[in-house]
Every structure is written in structure tokens, then in C-alpha cells.
Amino acid sequence: MNRNLVRGLFLMAIALAFGLTALRYPIGELSHAGPGFFPAMVSGMLLVVGVATVVRSFFVEKVHLPLYFRNIVIIMASLCGFAVVSMFVNMIAGIVFLVFCSTLAGTSYSWWRNVKISAGLIAMALALQYLLGLNLPLF
């Protein structure tokens, strides 16, 4: 498989999924944007990048795309574990589980790097909770 072609198709699929969902909301106009305006604009720009990536993939040397099913399973298990731990314990424990489990799919493992990533994600979650008022089950 050609990595650049797959990357472009994946970007286009994400752009279409979010863009079509954004069309369910009123777009408004430039002077008074509706709730669907920003996601529609971002997904439109992502669609342009995806199309450019697909077109470019036919003119550059093909890059092989290896599929590592072990890593795919690790990442999917990390996401499922995050949901389960967040539901039964709290979201902070879920974030820590997600980071420490998903980095097993990488080529190197550093517990100190995982601690720093976990701390950054927890800080972001706290900021979303306290500054934007999101109802996150952090504690």
C-alpha cells in the first residue's frame, strides 16, 4: 500500500465526516457565523489538504505502508481501557492508563516521558473543566 495515498484518503474521509455533520447546523454568514461555520471551514480546508495529498501521491515515489496489527490492538485496547477506567474510577486514572498503555506501541518506552505527557493531559483536562465549565468526571 502507498502510505501517501492512504494518508490522503484518510484525511478526506475525516474531513467529509465532520463536514457533513457540520452541515446539520446553521452555517450563518461571515458577519454572523452560525455553530456549523467553523467546523465546516476547518473540514473544507482539511479536504483540500487531503485532495492535494492524494494527487501528490501519484507523482512522488511510493512509500510502503506497513501494518503492525499488534500496535493497532494496543491502541484500541488503550482507548477502551480509558473509557472503562474513566467510567468506574475517574478520568485522571483513565488518562494515566491511556498514556502508559498506548506508549507500549512505540519503539521506545520511557516512564518519565509518560509521566510528563500524563501531567500535561491532566492539566488540559483541568483547564477545560475549570475555565470552560465542561462537566468532566476528573475526580
PDB file of C-alpha atoms in Angstrom:
ATOM      1  CA  MET A   1       0.000   0.000   0.000  1.00  0.00           C
ATOM      2  CA  ASN A   2       1.095   3.548  -0.728  1.00  0.00           C
ATOM      3  CA  ARG A   3       1.381   5.471   2.546  1.00  0.00           C
ATOM      4  CA  ASN A   4       0.805   8.881   0.936  1.00  0.00           C
ATOM      5  CA  LEU A   5      -2.335   7.718  -0.869  1.00  0.00           C
ATOM      6  CA  VAL A   6      -3.772   6.135   2.277  1.00  0.00           C
ATOM      7  CA  ARG A   7      -2.923   9.271   4.292  1.00  0.00           C
ATOM      8  CA  GLY A   8      -4.752  11.484   1.792  1.00  0.00           C
ATOM      9  CA  LEU A   9      -7.798   9.227   1.642  1.00  0.00           C
ATOM     10  CA  PHE A  10      -7.938   9.091   5.432  1.00  0.00           C
ATOM     11  CA  LEU A  11      -7.775  12.896   5.676  1.00  0.00           C
ATOM     12  CA  MET A  12     -10.529  13.196   3.095  1.00  0.00           C
ATOM     13  CA  ALA A  13     -12.716  10.709   4.995  1.00  0.00           C
ATOM     14  CA  ILE A  14     -12.298  12.619   8.260  1.00  0.00           C
ATOM     15  CA  ALA A  15     -12.991  15.927   6.508  1.00  0.00           C
ATOM     16  CA  LEU A  16     -16.158  14.585   4.913  1.00  0.00           C
ATOM     17  CA  ALA A  17     -17.392  13.028   8.153  1.00  0.00           C
ATOM     18  CA  PHE A  18     -17.002  16.275  10.112  1.00  0.00           C
ATOM     19  CA  GLY A  19     -18.065  18.485   7.196  1.00  0.00           C
ATOM     20  CA  LEU A  20     -21.293  16.611   6.574  1.00  0.00           C
ATOM     21  CA  THR A  21     -22.044  16.654  10.297  1.00  0.00           C
ATOM     22  CA  ALA A  22     -21.383  20.409  10.393  1.00  0.00           C
ATOM     23  CA  LEU A  23     -23.981  20.931   7.676  1.00  0.00           C
ATOM     24  CA  ARG A  24     -26.687  19.820  10.106  1.00  0.00           C
ATOM     25  CA  TYR A  25     -26.138  23.064  11.995  1.00  0.00           C
ATOM     26  CA  PRO A  26     -26.857  26.539  10.679  1.00  0.00           C
ATOM     27  CA  ILE A  27     -23.817  27.953   8.882  1.00  0.00           C
ATOM     28  CA  GLY A  28     -24.822  31.611   9.038  1.00  0.00           C
ATOM     29  CA  GLU A  29     -22.703  34.140   7.182  1.00  0.00           C
ATOM     30  CA  LEU A  30     -19.289  35.711   7.623  1.00  0.00           C
ATOM     31  CA  SER A  31     -20.606  38.665   9.632  1.00  0.00           C
ATOM     32  CA  HIS A  32     -22.634  36.430  11.953  1.00  0.00           C
ATOM     33  CA  ALA A  33     -21.325  32.853  11.878  1.00  0.00           C
ATOM     34  CA  GLY A  34     -23.556  30.026  12.998  1.00  0.00           C
ATOM     35  CA  PRO A  35     -22.474  26.983  15.019  1.00  0.00           C
ATOM     36  CA  GLY A  36     -21.714  24.976  11.878  1.00  0.00           C
ATOM     37  CA  PHE A  37     -19.491  27.606  10.255  1.00  0.00           C
ATOM     38  CA  PHE A  38     -16.186  26.848  11.988  1.00  0.00           C
ATOM     39  CA  PRO A  39     -16.345  23.032  11.643  1.00  0.00           C
ATOM     40  CA  ALA A  40     -17.398  23.410   8.003  1.00  0.00           C
ATOM     41  CA  MET A  41     -14.467  25.732   7.289  1.00  0.00           C
ATOM     42  CA  VAL A  42     -11.922  23.513   9.044  1.00  0.00           C
ATOM     43  CA  SER A  43     -13.221  20.363   7.363  1.00  0.00           C
ATOM     44  CA  GLY A  44     -13.165  22.154   3.998  1.00  0.00           C
ATOM     45  CA  MET A  45      -9.514  23.082   4.495  1.00  0.00           C
ATOM     46  CA  LEU A  46      -8.728  19.518   5.608  1.00  0.00           C
ATOM     47  CA  LEU A  47     -10.483  18.197   2.497  1.00  0.00           C
ATOM     48  CA  VAL A  48      -8.279  20.412   0.303  1.00  0.00           C
ATOM     49  CA  VAL A  49      -5.163  19.084   2.082  1.00  0.00           C
ATOM     50  CA  GLY A  50      -6.419  15.514   1.624  1.00  0.00           C
ATOM     51  CA  VAL A  51      -7.085  16.001  -2.097  1.00  0.00           C
ATOM     52  CA  ALA A  52      -3.642  17.582  -2.545  1.00  0.00           C
ATOM     53  CA  THR A  53      -2.057  14.645  -0.715  1.00  0.00           C
ATOM     54  CA  VAL A  54      -3.857  12.122  -2.931  1.00  0.00           C
ATOM     55  CA  VAL A  55      -2.871  13.964  -6.124  1.00  0.00           C
ATOM     56  CA  ARG A  56       0.723  14.301  -4.896  1.00  0.00           C
ATOM     57  CA  SER A  57       0.886  10.580  -4.133  1.00  0.00           C
ATOM     58  CA  PHE A  58       0.688   9.808  -7.862  1.00  0.00           C
ATOM     59  CA  PHE A  59       3.708  11.981  -8.667  1.00  0.00           C
ATOM     60  CA  VAL A  60       6.155  11.068  -5.905  1.00  0.00           C
ATOM     61  CA  GLU A  61       7.873   7.797  -5.171  1.00  0.00           C
ATOM     62  CA  LYS A  62       5.598   5.299  -3.462  1.00  0.00           C
ATOM     63  CA  VAL A  63       6.302   4.728   0.214  1.00  0.00           C
ATOM     64  CA  HIS A  64       5.347   1.322   1.585  1.00  0.00           C
ATOM     65  CA  LEU A  65       2.806   1.335   4.416  1.00  0.00           C
ATOM     66  CA  PRO A  66       3.493  -1.474   6.862  1.00  0.00           C
ATOM     67  CA  LEU A  67       0.584  -2.558   9.049  1.00  0.00           C
ATOM     68  CA  TYR A  68       1.508  -3.557  12.573  1.00  0.00           C
ATOM     69  CA  PHE A  69      -1.581  -5.285  13.928  1.00  0.00           C
ATOM     70  CA  ARG A  70      -0.025  -5.608  17.388  1.00  0.00           C
ATOM     71  CA  ASN A  71       0.218  -1.828  17.669  1.00  0.00           C
ATOM     72  CA  ILE A  72      -3.328  -1.362  16.371  1.00  0.00           C
ATOM     73  CA  VAL A  73      -4.609  -3.749  19.037  1.00  0.00           C
ATOM     74  CA  ILE A  74      -2.595  -1.956  21.753  1.00  0.00           C
ATOM     75  CA  ILE A  75      -4.002   1.454  20.782  1.00  0.00           C
ATOM     76  CA  MET A  76      -7.586   0.146  20.575  1.00  0.00           C
ATOM     77  CA  ALA A  77      -7.199  -1.569  23.958  1.00  0.00           C
ATOM     78  CA  SER A  78      -5.808   1.665  25.412  1.00  0.00           C
ATOM     79  CA  LEU A  79      -8.842   3.627  24.210  1.00  0.00           C
ATOM     80  CA  CYS A  80     -11.279   1.008  25.522  1.00  0.00           C
ATOM     81  CA  GLY A  81      -9.398   0.854  28.820  1.00  0.00           C
ATOM     82  CA  PHE A  82      -9.532   4.658  29.072  1.00  0.00           C
ATOM     83  CA  ALA A  83     -13.321   4.539  28.720  1.00  0.00           C
ATOM     84  CA  VAL A  84     -13.709   1.754  31.287  1.00  0.00           C
ATOM     85  CA  VAL A  85     -11.304   3.244  33.843  1.00  0.00           C
ATOM     86  CA  SER A  86     -12.883   6.689  33.423  1.00  0.00           C
ATOM     87  CA  MET A  87     -16.329   5.221  33.991  1.00  0.00           C
ATOM     88  CA  PHE A  88     -15.509   3.154  37.075  1.00  0.00           C
ATOM     89  CA  VAL A  89     -12.677   5.140  38.722  1.00  0.00           C
ATOM     90  CA  ASN A  90     -12.223   8.657  37.321  1.00  0.00           C
ATOM     91  CA  MET A  91     -10.919  10.397  34.247  1.00  0.00           C
ATOM     92  CA  ILE A  92      -7.494  11.202  35.697  1.00  0.00           C
ATOM     93  CA  ALA A  93      -6.821   7.490  36.221  1.00  0.00           C
ATOM     94  CA  GLY A  94      -8.162   6.878  32.721  1.00  0.00           C
ATOM     95  CA  ILE A  95      -5.739   9.411  31.234  1.00  0.00           C
ATOM     96  CA  VAL A  96      -2.800   7.833  33.041  1.00  0.00           C
ATOM     97  CA  PHE A  97      -3.883   4.363  31.860  1.00  0.00           C
ATOM     98  CA  LEU A  98      -4.263   5.597  28.288  1.00  0.00           C
ATOM     99  CA  VAL A  99      -0.810   7.165  28.174  1.00  0.00           C
ATOM    100  CA  PHE A 100       1.082   4.318  29.823  1.00  0.00           C
ATOM    101  CA  CYS A 101      -0.710   1.616  27.831  1.00  0.00           C
ATOM    102  CA  SER A 102      -0.657   3.293  24.408  1.00  0.00           C
ATOM    103  CA  THR A 103       3.063   4.038  24.530  1.00  0.00           C
ATOM    104  CA  LEU A 104       3.682   0.283  24.538  1.00  0.00           C
ATOM    105  CA  ALA A 105       3.018   0.506  20.792  1.00  0.00           C
ATOM    106  CA  GLY A 106       6.018   2.799  20.273  1.00  0.00           C
ATOM    107  CA  THR A 107       9.584   1.889  19.515  1.00  0.00           C
ATOM    108  CA  SER A 108      10.889   3.149  22.860  1.00  0.00           C
ATOM    109  CA  TYR A 109       9.303   3.275  26.283  1.00  0.00           C
ATOM    110  CA  SER A 110      10.086   5.932  28.869  1.00  0.00           C
ATOM    111  CA  TRP A 111       8.128   6.095  32.101  1.00  0.00           C
ATOM    112  CA  TRP A 112       9.372   9.641  32.737  1.00  0.00           C
ATOM    113  CA  ARG A 113       8.078  10.782  29.330  1.00  0.00           C
ATOM    114  CA  ASN A 114       4.756   9.089  30.129  1.00  0.00           C
ATOM    115  CA  VAL A 115       4.549  10.953  33.449  1.00  0.00           C
ATOM    116  CA  LYS A 116       5.133  14.275  31.669  1.00  0.00           C
ATOM    117  CA  ILE A 117       2.557  13.509  28.965  1.00  0.00           C
ATOM    118  CA  SER A 118       0.028  12.407  31.594  1.00  0.00           C
ATOM    119  CA  ALA A 119       0.614  15.584  33.603  1.00  0.00           C
ATOM    120  CA  GLY A 120       0.123  17.727  30.503  1.00  0.00           C
ATOM    121  CA  LEU A 121      -3.108  15.970  29.551  1.00  0.00           C
ATOM    122  CA  ILE A 122      -4.432  16.189  33.107  1.00  0.00           C
ATOM    123  CA  ALA A 123      -3.601  19.911  33.161  1.00  0.00           C
ATOM    124  CA  MET A 124      -5.509  20.342  29.890  1.00  0.00           C
ATOM    125  CA  ALA A 125      -8.494  18.435  31.280  1.00  0.00           C
ATOM    126  CA  LEU A 126      -8.477  20.585  34.427  1.00  0.00           C
ATOM    127  CA  ALA A 127      -8.305  23.735  32.293  1.00  0.00           C
ATOM    128  CA  LEU A 128     -11.271  22.535  30.222  1.00  0.00           C
ATOM    129  CA  GLN A 129     -13.199  21.779  33.386  1.00  0.00           C
ATOM    130  CA  TYR A 130     -12.481  24.973  35.314  1.00  0.00           C
ATOM    131  CA  LEU A 131     -12.048  27.544  32.556  1.00  0.00           C
ATOM    132  CA  LEU A 132     -14.691  26.369  30.111  1.00  0.00           C
ATOM    133  CA  GLY A 133     -17.024  24.724  32.613  1.00  0.00           C
ATOM    134  CA  LEU A 134     -17.063  21.308  30.944  1.00  0.00           C
ATOM    135  CA  ASN A 135     -18.561  18.556  33.051  1.00  0.00           C
ATOM    136  CA  LEU A 136     -15.647  16.101  33.152  1.00  0.00           C
ATOM    137  CA  PRO A 137     -15.509  13.335  35.798  1.00  0.00           C
ATOM    138  CA  LEU A 138     -11.924  14.111  36.785  1.00  0.00           C
ATOM    139  CA  PHE A 139     -12.244  13.288  40.491  1.00  0.00           C
TER     140      PHE A 139
END
